[in-house]
């Protein structure tokens, strides 16, 4: 009898918890929109939506390079498997053509699609939940006026259990903080606008914040550095590894132009971010810069002093761009015998010590965040694959050396650069990292350095390696 009671109790608890989970996870389907119903949107609303889509960099995740814009199918590797982005053109069968505005609002606010399925957090609804209804309305107008494309994304390549979408409701219960952005009354209007754009549609933390074992952002390490498409998204808080500290002015210039004389050019996924942000008004760029600068905080006196000393090593040209390094920037005699020294002299010094103005001249490595970073992945990527040219416009460009240098030579080169241009400890396991990156074992997406939209005309963008 005791065994029967125990079994009955366990079964009852199982049923109760099962029903509770069902009601927690269940979301109703939203009725599909009649495809024969023509919706007209105000041109000003569409234009506003285009600007907001640029902030969200929507085209980057929802477009395969060389295919139609927003048609989905982009491969997004995660620690749990591969997710493919969806088609967000207004196609009635394979896109969002039958989504009502209410369905779109729910996806942005709650991470639930029109049919009631929970969305994977690869779609950053943990940030998009902050977006206002008015801005979502504008985004909806913009997307629903794009060219419809019939395209079905491949099936996600995930463990079987993760195909069960209701499980995502449990993830949300623990990690998803639903709700609109709440302005801080103690802060300025500009700061609040920057916080809204950065933490909401801009979803900067999705790349620049490290994630835990469950794929959620570590809230206690906000902007502490993360990873995206095989690139390191540097810390943009007080732990920023930039040799010269960022400030509001330098951040705004970088976000507007895709480069800064003391910080180099944007590359990898960040190149698309700065390319899209170029469409924003100065007020929004300045607001984002003001907010991020506040998160970085005031640098220490020692760091400021080091930065000022670095600035003194460079002189301004007539165009106002800081470029030319003075003669002190030479390798010391003790480094002359380093196995990477000759490689650097032959492959790098001509451009990176030429004094040519940014963004077309190579950044002097004394200023390089990549060489000073705790993780060498970005500099490995650039040396192997270079910076391909943007399509139809001037851009920074660099040849890749994967075909000219073997793994040991690249590892020697990077070890030399780390020793010559920084006072930081050597990187461990360089040779292994170079090998994994070259072989494709470690996923890397290679993009032009600036001004990119993943549309068919962009011949520079390539599928992820």
Short mmCIF file of C-alpha atoms in Angstrom, two decimals:
data_model
loop_
_atom_site.label_atom_id
_atom_site.label_comp_id
_atom_site.label_asym_id
_atom_site.label_seq_id
_atom_site.Cartn_x
_atom_site.Cartn_y
_atom_site.Cartn_z
CA UNK A 1 0.00 0.00 0.00
CA UNK A 2 2.83 2.42 0.85
CA UNK A 3 4.40 1.82 -2.57
CA UNK A 4 1.08 2.44 -4.28
CA UNK A 5 0.61 5.73 -2.39
CA UNK A 6 4.14 6.84 -3.31
CA UNK A 7 3.58 5.98 -6.97
CA UNK A 8 0.23 7.78 -6.91
CA UNK A 9 1.83 10.88 -5.37
CA UNK A 10 4.62 10.93 -7.96
CA UNK A 11 2.12 10.50 -10.79
CA UNK A 12 -0.08 13.27 -9.43
CA UNK A 13 2.88 15.65 -9.11
CA UNK A 14 3.99 14.76 -12.64
CA UNK A 15 0.53 15.56 -14.01
CA UNK A 16 0.30 18.81 -12.01
CA UNK A 17 3.73 19.99 -13.13
CA UNK A 18 2.99 18.89 -16.68
CA UNK A 19 -0.23 20.88 -16.79
CA UNK A 20 1.45 23.89 -15.19
CA UNK A 21 4.23 23.77 -17.75
CA UNK A 22 1.69 23.42 -20.58
CA UNK A 23 -0.15 26.54 -19.48
CA UNK A 24 3.16 28.36 -19.02
CA UNK A 25 4.38 27.43 -22.48
CA UNK A 26 1.17 27.56 -24.52
CA UNK A 27 0.55 30.59 -26.73
CA UNK A 28 -2.43 30.87 -29.06
CA UNK A 29 -2.11 31.17 -32.81
CA UNK A 30 -2.86 34.63 -34.17
CA UNK A 31 -5.23 34.45 -37.13
CA UNK A 32 -3.40 34.83 -40.45
CA UNK A 33 -3.97 38.01 -42.37
CA UNK A 34 -6.04 37.76 -45.55
CA UNK A 35 -3.48 37.91 -48.42
CA UNK A 36 -6.02 39.67 -50.63
CA UNK A 37 -6.23 42.55 -48.15
CA UNK A 38 -4.01 45.38 -49.30
CA UNK A 39 -2.44 47.38 -46.49
CA UNK A 40 -1.20 50.86 -47.27
CA UNK A 41 1.51 52.43 -45.14
CA UNK A 42 2.47 56.07 -44.85
CA UNK A 43 5.78 56.85 -46.56
CA UNK A 44 7.09 58.64 -43.47
CA UNK A 45 6.33 55.55 -41.37
CA UNK A 46 8.18 53.32 -43.84
CA UNK A 47 11.18 55.67 -43.80
CA UNK A 48 11.21 55.59 -40.01
CA UNK A 49 11.09 51.80 -40.13
CA UNK A 50 14.05 51.73 -42.52
CA UNK A 51 16.09 53.76 -40.05
CA UNK A 52 15.07 51.48 -37.19
CA UNK A 53 15.90 48.36 -39.22
CA UNK A 54 19.36 49.86 -39.72
CA UNK A 55 19.75 50.21 -35.94
CA UNK A 56 18.71 46.59 -35.51
CA UNK A 57 21.01 45.47 -38.35
CA UNK A 58 18.13 43.19 -39.38
CA UNK A 59 19.52 42.53 -42.83
CA UNK A 60 22.69 40.97 -41.42
CA UNK A 61 21.04 37.94 -39.82
CA UNK A 62 18.14 37.59 -42.23
CA UNK A 63 20.09 37.62 -45.50
CA UNK A 64 22.51 35.13 -47.00
CA UNK A 65 25.26 37.08 -48.82
CA UNK A 66 24.45 37.21 -52.51
CA UNK A 67 20.76 36.36 -52.07
CA UNK A 68 17.70 38.57 -51.78
CA UNK A 69 17.56 40.93 -48.83
CA UNK A 70 15.66 39.68 -45.75
CA UNK A 71 14.91 36.29 -47.36
CA UNK A 72 16.47 34.34 -44.48
CA UNK A 73 18.45 31.11 -44.51
CA UNK A 74 21.64 32.46 -42.95
CA UNK A 75 23.56 29.84 -40.97
CA UNK A 76 23.93 30.91 -37.34
CA UNK A 77 26.22 28.54 -35.40
CA UNK A 78 25.55 28.37 -31.66
CA UNK A 79 27.06 26.20 -28.90
CA UNK A 80 23.92 24.04 -29.16
CA UNK A 81 23.85 23.54 -32.92
CA UNK A 82 23.00 25.49 -36.05
CA UNK A 83 19.98 27.77 -36.38
CA UNK A 84 18.93 29.21 -39.74
CA UNK A 85 17.37 32.65 -39.89
CA UNK A 86 13.83 33.04 -41.16
CA UNK A 87 12.41 34.80 -44.17
CA UNK A 88 11.02 38.18 -43.08
CA UNK A 89 9.92 39.41 -46.51
CA UNK A 90 6.14 39.77 -47.02
CA UNK A 91 5.84 36.51 -48.97
CA UNK A 92 2.51 34.89 -48.11
CA UNK A 93 3.80 31.30 -47.95
CA UNK A 94 7.38 31.41 -46.69
CA UNK A 95 7.69 34.86 -45.17
CA UNK A 96 5.62 37.11 -42.92
CA UNK A 97 3.09 38.20 -45.55
CA UNK A 98 0.19 36.80 -43.53
CA UNK A 99 1.40 38.23 -40.22
CA UNK A 100 -0.76 40.93 -38.74
CA UNK A 101 0.83 43.80 -36.88
CA UNK A 102 -0.32 42.13 -33.65
CA UNK A 103 1.65 38.99 -34.56
CA UNK A 104 4.73 41.07 -35.31
CA UNK A 105 4.39 42.98 -32.06
CA UNK A 106 4.14 39.70 -30.11
CA UNK A 107 7.27 38.30 -31.77
CA UNK A 108 9.22 41.41 -30.82
CA UNK A 109 7.82 41.68 -27.32
CA UNK A 110 7.57 38.02 -26.28
CA UNK A 111 9.63 35.95 -28.71
CA UNK A 112 6.58 34.03 -29.99
CA UNK A 113 5.72 33.67 -33.68
CA UNK A 114 2.32 33.98 -35.35
CA UNK A 115 1.52 30.30 -34.91
CA UNK A 116 2.28 30.45 -31.19
CA UNK A 117 5.70 28.77 -31.31
CA UNK A 118 8.41 30.09 -29.02
CA UNK A 119 11.37 31.56 -30.89
CA UNK A 120 14.99 30.70 -30.19
CA UNK A 121 16.87 33.52 -28.45
CA UNK A 122 19.21 33.70 -31.46
CA UNK A 123 16.48 36.18 -32.37
CA UNK A 124 17.35 38.71 -29.65
CA UNK A 125 13.87 39.33 -28.28
CA UNK A 126 15.45 39.75 -24.87
CA UNK A 127 16.52 43.12 -26.30
CA UNK A 128 13.67 43.74 -28.75
CA UNK A 129 11.15 43.53 -25.91
CA UNK A 130 12.33 47.05 -24.99
CA UNK A 131 11.13 48.52 -28.31
CA UNK A 132 8.04 50.75 -28.21
CA UNK A 133 4.80 49.82 -29.98
CA UNK A 134 5.23 52.89 -32.19
CA UNK A 135 8.67 51.82 -33.36
CA UNK A 136 7.48 48.24 -33.93
CA UNK A 137 4.67 49.65 -36.07
CA UNK A 138 7.25 51.47 -38.21
CA UNK A 139 9.42 48.35 -38.50
CA UNK A 140 6.39 46.34 -39.54
CA UNK A 141 5.55 48.91 -42.22
CA UNK A 142 9.10 48.78 -43.56
CA UNK A 143 9.28 44.97 -43.71
CA UNK A 144 5.83 44.57 -45.21
CA UNK A 145 6.79 46.88 -48.07
CA UNK A 146 9.92 44.96 -49.03
CA UNK A 147 10.00 42.77 -52.15
CA UNK A 148 8.36 39.41 -51.35
CA UNK A 149 10.75 36.48 -51.80
CA UNK A 150 9.69 32.85 -51.82
CA UNK A 151 12.43 31.16 -49.80
CA UNK A 152 12.29 28.51 -47.09
CA UNK A 153 15.16 28.28 -44.61
CA UNK A 154 16.84 24.90 -44.04
CA UNK A 155 15.79 22.97 -40.96
CA UNK A 156 17.68 23.84 -37.80
CA UNK A 157 20.45 21.41 -36.89
CA UNK A 158 19.88 20.99 -33.16
CA UNK A 159 19.67 18.12 -30.67
CA UNK A 160 16.22 16.51 -30.76
CA UNK A 161 15.15 17.89 -27.39
CA UNK A 162 15.77 21.48 -28.54
CA UNK A 163 13.33 21.04 -31.40
CA UNK A 164 10.59 20.90 -28.73
CA UNK A 165 9.75 24.61 -28.66
CA UNK A 166 7.81 24.65 -25.36
CA UNK A 167 11.15 24.02 -23.61
CA UNK A 168 12.04 27.58 -24.54
CA UNK A 169 9.31 28.78 -22.19
CA UNK A 170 11.39 27.44 -19.30
CA UNK A 171 14.43 29.33 -20.63
CA UNK A 172 12.37 32.50 -20.76
CA UNK A 173 11.10 31.98 -17.24
CA UNK A 174 14.68 32.08 -15.96
CA UNK A 175 16.46 34.44 -18.35
CA UNK A 176 13.90 36.60 -20.18
CA UNK A 177 13.07 39.96 -18.61
CA UNK A 178 10.06 41.05 -20.65
CA UNK A 179 9.03 44.69 -20.75
CA UNK A 180 9.39 48.03 -22.49
CA UNK A 181 12.32 50.35 -21.90
CA UNK A 182 11.92 52.55 -18.85
CA UNK A 183 13.79 55.88 -19.03
CA UNK A 184 16.00 56.89 -16.12
CA UNK A 185 14.71 60.25 -14.85
CA UNK A 186 18.15 60.97 -13.35
CA UNK A 187 19.77 60.88 -16.79
CA UNK A 188 19.65 63.27 -19.74
CA UNK A 189 17.34 62.88 -22.72
CA UNK A 190 20.33 62.05 -24.91
CA UNK A 191 21.54 59.34 -22.51
CA UNK A 192 18.08 57.76 -22.37
CA UNK A 193 17.78 57.81 -26.14
CA UNK A 194 21.16 56.12 -26.40
CA UNK A 195 20.23 53.53 -23.79
CA UNK A 196 16.97 52.79 -25.62
CA UNK A 197 18.72 52.28 -28.97
CA UNK A 198 21.70 50.38 -27.54
CA UNK A 199 19.83 48.05 -25.20
CA UNK A 200 16.78 47.67 -27.44
CA UNK A 201 16.91 47.45 -31.23
CA UNK A 202 20.68 47.85 -31.34
CA UNK A 203 21.01 44.76 -29.08
CA UNK A 204 24.70 45.54 -28.59
CA UNK A 205 24.89 43.27 -25.57
CA UNK A 206 23.96 40.28 -27.72
CA UNK A 207 27.52 40.33 -29.05
CA UNK A 208 29.43 42.40 -26.49
CA UNK A 209 28.28 40.53 -23.37
CA UNK A 210 29.55 37.03 -22.47
CA UNK A 211 27.00 34.22 -22.23
CA UNK A 212 26.47 31.46 -19.72
CA UNK A 213 26.15 27.72 -20.33
CA UNK A 214 22.47 28.15 -21.26
CA UNK A 215 23.17 30.76 -23.92
CA UNK A 216 21.86 33.70 -21.90
CA UNK A 217 23.78 36.92 -21.39
CA UNK A 218 25.63 37.11 -18.08
CA UNK A 219 23.90 40.10 -16.54
CA UNK A 220 26.69 40.73 -14.07
CA UNK A 221 29.19 41.16 -16.93
CA UNK A 222 27.30 43.66 -19.06
CA UNK A 223 29.33 44.64 -22.16
CA UNK A 224 32.25 42.56 -20.84
CA UNK A 225 33.08 41.13 -24.27
CA UNK A 226 31.56 38.28 -26.28
CA UNK A 227 31.69 36.52 -29.61
CA UNK A 228 29.87 36.75 -32.95
CA UNK A 229 30.41 34.76 -36.15
CA UNK A 230 33.93 33.76 -35.15
CA UNK A 231 34.98 37.27 -34.10
CA UNK A 232 35.59 38.64 -30.64
CA UNK A 233 33.27 41.49 -29.71
CA UNK A 234 35.58 43.49 -27.44
CA UNK A 235 34.61 44.59 -23.97
CA UNK A 236 33.02 48.03 -24.20
CA UNK A 237 32.91 48.68 -20.49
CA UNK A 238 35.73 49.55 -18.09
CA UNK A 239 37.60 46.42 -19.29
CA UNK A 240 38.03 47.74 -22.84
CA UNK A 241 41.47 46.67 -24.12
CA UNK A 242 41.86 49.70 -26.39
CA UNK A 243 45.34 51.28 -25.92
CA UNK A 244 43.84 54.77 -26.17
CA UNK A 245 40.60 55.04 -24.16
CA UNK A 246 37.41 55.65 -26.10
CA UNK A 247 35.31 58.73 -25.39
CA UNK A 248 32.00 60.01 -26.72
CA UNK A 249 33.60 61.88 -29.63
CA UNK A 250 35.73 58.95 -30.85
CA UNK A 251 32.82 56.51 -30.48
CA UNK A 252 30.51 58.76 -32.47
CA UNK A 253 33.08 59.18 -35.25
CA UNK A 254 33.67 55.42 -35.40
CA UNK A 255 29.96 54.59 -35.50
CA UNK A 256 29.36 57.19 -38.19
CA UNK A 257 32.35 56.41 -40.44
CA UNK A 258 33.35 52.83 -39.61
CA UNK A 259 36.84 53.78 -38.46
CA UNK A 260 38.78 56.06 -36.16
CA UNK A 261 42.40 57.16 -36.51
CA UNK A 262 43.31 55.91 -33.02
CA UNK A 263 41.24 52.72 -33.17
CA UNK A 264 41.29 51.38 -36.74
CA UNK A 265 38.49 50.13 -39.00
CA UNK A 266 35.43 48.07 -38.13
CA UNK A 267 35.54 44.49 -39.39
CA UNK A 268 33.73 41.20 -39.14
CA UNK A 269 30.10 41.58 -37.98
CA UNK A 270 30.88 45.07 -36.63
CA UNK A 271 31.51 46.28 -40.18
CA UNK A 272 27.86 45.70 -41.01
CA UNK A 273 26.79 47.47 -37.84
CA UNK A 274 28.71 50.64 -38.67
CA UNK A 275 27.66 50.35 -42.31
CA UNK A 276 24.01 50.38 -41.30
CA UNK A 277 24.39 53.01 -38.58
CA UNK A 278 25.65 55.37 -41.26
CA UNK A 279 21.98 55.89 -42.17
CA UNK A 280 21.10 57.32 -38.76
CA UNK A 281 20.86 61.01 -37.91
CA UNK A 282 23.72 62.51 -35.94
CA UNK A 283 21.50 62.89 -32.89
CA UNK A 284 21.02 59.10 -32.63
CA UNK A 285 24.70 58.35 -33.28
CA UNK A 286 25.68 60.85 -30.57
CA UNK A 287 23.13 59.37 -28.18
CA UNK A 288 24.50 55.84 -28.62
CA UNK A 289 28.04 57.15 -28.17
CA UNK A 290 27.07 59.05 -25.01
CA UNK A 291 25.45 55.97 -23.49
CA UNK A 292 28.29 53.56 -24.32
CA UNK A 293 30.88 56.08 -23.09
CA UNK A 294 29.00 56.26 -19.79
CA UNK A 295 29.12 52.46 -19.49
CA UNK A 296 32.86 52.54 -20.13
CA UNK A 297 33.24 55.14 -17.41
CA UNK A 298 36.19 57.38 -16.73
CA UNK A 299 39.47 55.58 -17.41
CA UNK A 300 42.08 55.44 -14.67
CA UNK A 301 44.70 58.17 -14.51
CA UNK A 302 47.39 55.66 -15.46
CA UNK A 303 45.45 54.57 -18.55
CA UNK A 304 44.81 58.17 -19.58
CA UNK A 305 48.52 58.94 -19.23
CA UNK A 306 49.49 55.94 -21.38
CA UNK A 307 46.97 57.02 -23.99
CA UNK A 308 48.29 60.57 -24.07
CA UNK A 309 51.84 59.29 -24.46
CA UNK A 310 50.72 57.18 -27.41
CA UNK A 311 49.01 60.15 -29.04
CA UNK A 312 52.26 62.11 -28.86
CA UNK A 313 53.91 59.51 -31.08
CA UNK A 314 51.71 60.63 -33.97
CA UNK A 315 51.45 63.93 -35.83
CA UNK A 316 48.40 65.46 -37.55
CA UNK A 317 48.41 65.98 -41.30
CA UNK A 318 46.75 68.92 -43.03
CA UNK A 319 43.45 67.03 -43.38
CA UNK A 320 43.22 66.76 -39.60
CA UNK A 321 43.56 62.98 -39.52
CA UNK A 322 46.23 61.64 -37.19
CA UNK A 323 48.46 59.37 -39.19
CA UNK A 324 52.22 59.41 -39.31
CA UNK A 325 54.28 57.61 -36.71
CA UNK A 326 57.56 59.23 -35.66
CA UNK A 327 60.93 57.50 -35.74
CA UNK A 328 60.82 56.06 -32.21
CA UNK A 329 58.41 53.38 -33.48
CA UNK A 330 61.14 50.88 -34.39
CA UNK A 331 61.73 47.33 -33.31
CA UNK A 332 64.25 47.00 -30.53
CA UNK A 333 67.51 45.16 -31.11
CA UNK A 334 66.49 42.36 -28.74
CA UNK A 335 63.52 41.56 -30.98
CA UNK A 336 65.50 41.52 -34.21
CA UNK A 337 66.21 37.80 -33.89
CA UNK A 338 62.59 36.89 -33.16
CA UNK A 339 61.31 34.40 -35.80
CA UNK A 340 58.35 36.69 -36.54
CA UNK A 341 60.43 39.84 -37.04
CA UNK A 342 61.40 39.21 -40.65
CA UNK A 343 57.84 38.15 -41.50
CA UNK A 344 56.51 41.36 -40.01
CA UNK A 345 59.02 43.44 -41.92
CA UNK A 346 58.13 41.81 -45.21
CA UNK A 347 54.37 41.42 -44.85
CA UNK A 348 53.12 44.15 -42.51
CA UNK A 349 55.47 47.09 -41.98
CA UNK A 350 55.05 48.61 -45.45
CA UNK A 351 51.38 49.40 -44.79
CA UNK A 352 51.23 49.58 -41.01
CA UNK A 353 54.21 51.92 -40.62
CA UNK A 354 53.60 53.94 -43.78
CA UNK A 355 51.90 56.87 -42.04
CA UNK A 356 49.10 56.78 -44.61
CA UNK A 357 45.83 58.20 -43.32
CA UNK A 358 43.05 55.99 -41.99
CA UNK A 359 40.94 54.26 -43.13
CA UNK A 360 43.01 53.32 -46.18
CA UNK A 361 46.34 53.16 -44.40
CA UNK A 362 47.16 50.33 -42.02
CA UNK A 363 46.75 51.15 -38.32
CA UNK A 364 50.00 51.38 -36.40
CA UNK A 365 49.97 48.38 -34.07
CA UNK A 366 50.84 50.48 -31.05
CA UNK A 367 47.21 51.61 -31.34
CA UNK A 368 45.72 48.22 -32.11
CA UNK A 369 43.03 46.82 -29.83
CA UNK A 370 43.37 43.45 -31.60
CA UNK A 371 47.04 43.14 -30.62
CA UNK A 372 46.27 44.25 -27.05
CA UNK A 373 43.19 42.06 -26.63
CA UNK A 374 43.19 39.11 -24.22
CA UNK A 375 42.05 36.85 -27.06
CA UNK A 376 43.98 36.81 -30.38
CA UNK A 377 41.11 35.55 -32.54
CA UNK A 378 40.44 38.81 -34.40
CA UNK A 379 44.04 39.35 -35.42
CA UNK A 380 44.25 35.69 -36.47
CA UNK A 381 41.18 36.20 -38.67
CA UNK A 382 42.52 39.35 -40.30
CA UNK A 383 45.96 37.89 -41.01
CA UNK A 384 44.50 34.73 -42.54
CA UNK A 385 41.59 36.17 -44.50
CA UNK A 386 42.33 39.89 -44.82
CA UNK A 387 39.69 42.55 -45.39
CA UNK A 388 37.92 42.07 -48.74
CA UNK A 389 36.89 45.24 -50.56
CA UNK A 390 33.37 46.60 -50.26
CA UNK A 391 31.26 46.47 -53.40
CA UNK A 392 31.15 49.62 -55.50
CA UNK A 393 32.59 52.04 -52.95
CA UNK A 394 35.97 52.98 -51.47
CA UNK A 395 36.86 50.90 -48.44
CA UNK A 396 39.75 49.72 -46.34
CA UNK A 397 41.27 46.60 -47.86
CA UNK A 398 43.93 44.14 -46.78
CA UNK A 399 45.19 40.95 -48.43
CA UNK A 400 44.84 37.69 -46.56
CA UNK A 401 48.03 35.73 -45.94
CA UNK A 402 46.54 32.24 -45.69
CA UNK A 403 48.09 31.38 -49.04
CA UNK A 404 51.50 32.92 -48.34
CA UNK A 405 52.25 31.94 -44.74
CA UNK A 406 51.90 28.59 -43.01
CA UNK A 407 50.43 28.15 -39.54
CA UNK A 408 53.79 28.32 -37.75
CA UNK A 409 54.80 31.50 -39.59
CA UNK A 410 51.53 33.22 -38.69
CA UNK A 411 51.87 32.13 -35.06
CA UNK A 412 55.44 33.49 -35.02
CA UNK A 413 54.29 36.77 -36.58
CA UNK A 414 51.53 37.28 -34.02
CA UNK A 415 53.82 36.37 -31.12
CA UNK A 416 56.29 38.99 -32.37
CA UNK A 417 53.59 41.64 -32.68
CA UNK A 418 52.31 40.92 -29.18
CA UNK A 419 55.81 41.29 -27.75
CA UNK A 420 56.81 44.34 -29.75
CA UNK A 421 53.65 46.44 -29.56
CA UNK A 422 52.28 45.62 -26.09
CA UNK A 423 53.42 45.02 -22.53
CA UNK A 424 50.90 42.21 -22.09
CA UNK A 425 51.57 38.52 -21.53
CA UNK A 426 52.05 36.26 -24.58
CA UNK A 427 48.97 34.59 -26.02
CA UNK A 428 48.82 30.86 -25.28
CA UNK A 429 48.18 28.17 -27.93
CA UNK A 430 48.57 30.49 -30.91
CA UNK A 431 49.57 27.73 -33.32
CA UNK A 432 46.54 25.62 -32.43
CA UNK A 433 44.19 28.61 -32.83
CA UNK A 434 45.63 29.46 -36.25
CA UNK A 435 45.27 25.85 -37.36
CA UNK A 436 41.64 25.58 -36.20
CA UNK A 437 40.75 28.86 -37.89
CA UNK A 438 42.42 28.09 -41.20
CA UNK A 439 40.92 24.60 -41.38
CA UNK A 440 37.38 25.87 -40.78
CA UNK A 441 37.02 23.90 -37.56
CA UNK A 442 36.49 27.29 -35.94
CA UNK A 443 33.71 29.16 -37.77
CA UNK A 444 34.62 32.62 -39.13
CA UNK A 445 32.49 34.90 -41.31
CA UNK A 446 34.54 37.13 -43.61
CA UNK A 447 33.06 40.48 -44.58
CA UNK A 448 34.26 43.71 -46.19
CA UNK A 449 35.42 46.29 -43.69
CA UNK A 450 32.68 48.89 -44.12
CA UNK A 451 29.49 50.05 -45.75
CA UNK A 452 27.96 46.64 -46.37
CA UNK A 453 24.43 45.46 -46.97
CA UNK A 454 23.97 41.75 -47.63
CA UNK A 455 22.14 42.15 -50.90
CA UNK A 456 22.81 40.47 -54.28
CA UNK A 457 24.94 43.36 -55.48
CA UNK A 458 27.41 42.86 -52.66
CA UNK A 459 30.00 40.60 -54.22
CA UNK A 460 32.49 41.06 -51.40
CA UNK A 461 30.48 39.24 -48.76
CA UNK A 462 30.98 35.51 -48.52
CA UNK A 463 29.30 32.58 -46.82
CA UNK A 464 30.73 31.77 -43.38
CA UNK A 465 33.87 29.68 -43.51
#
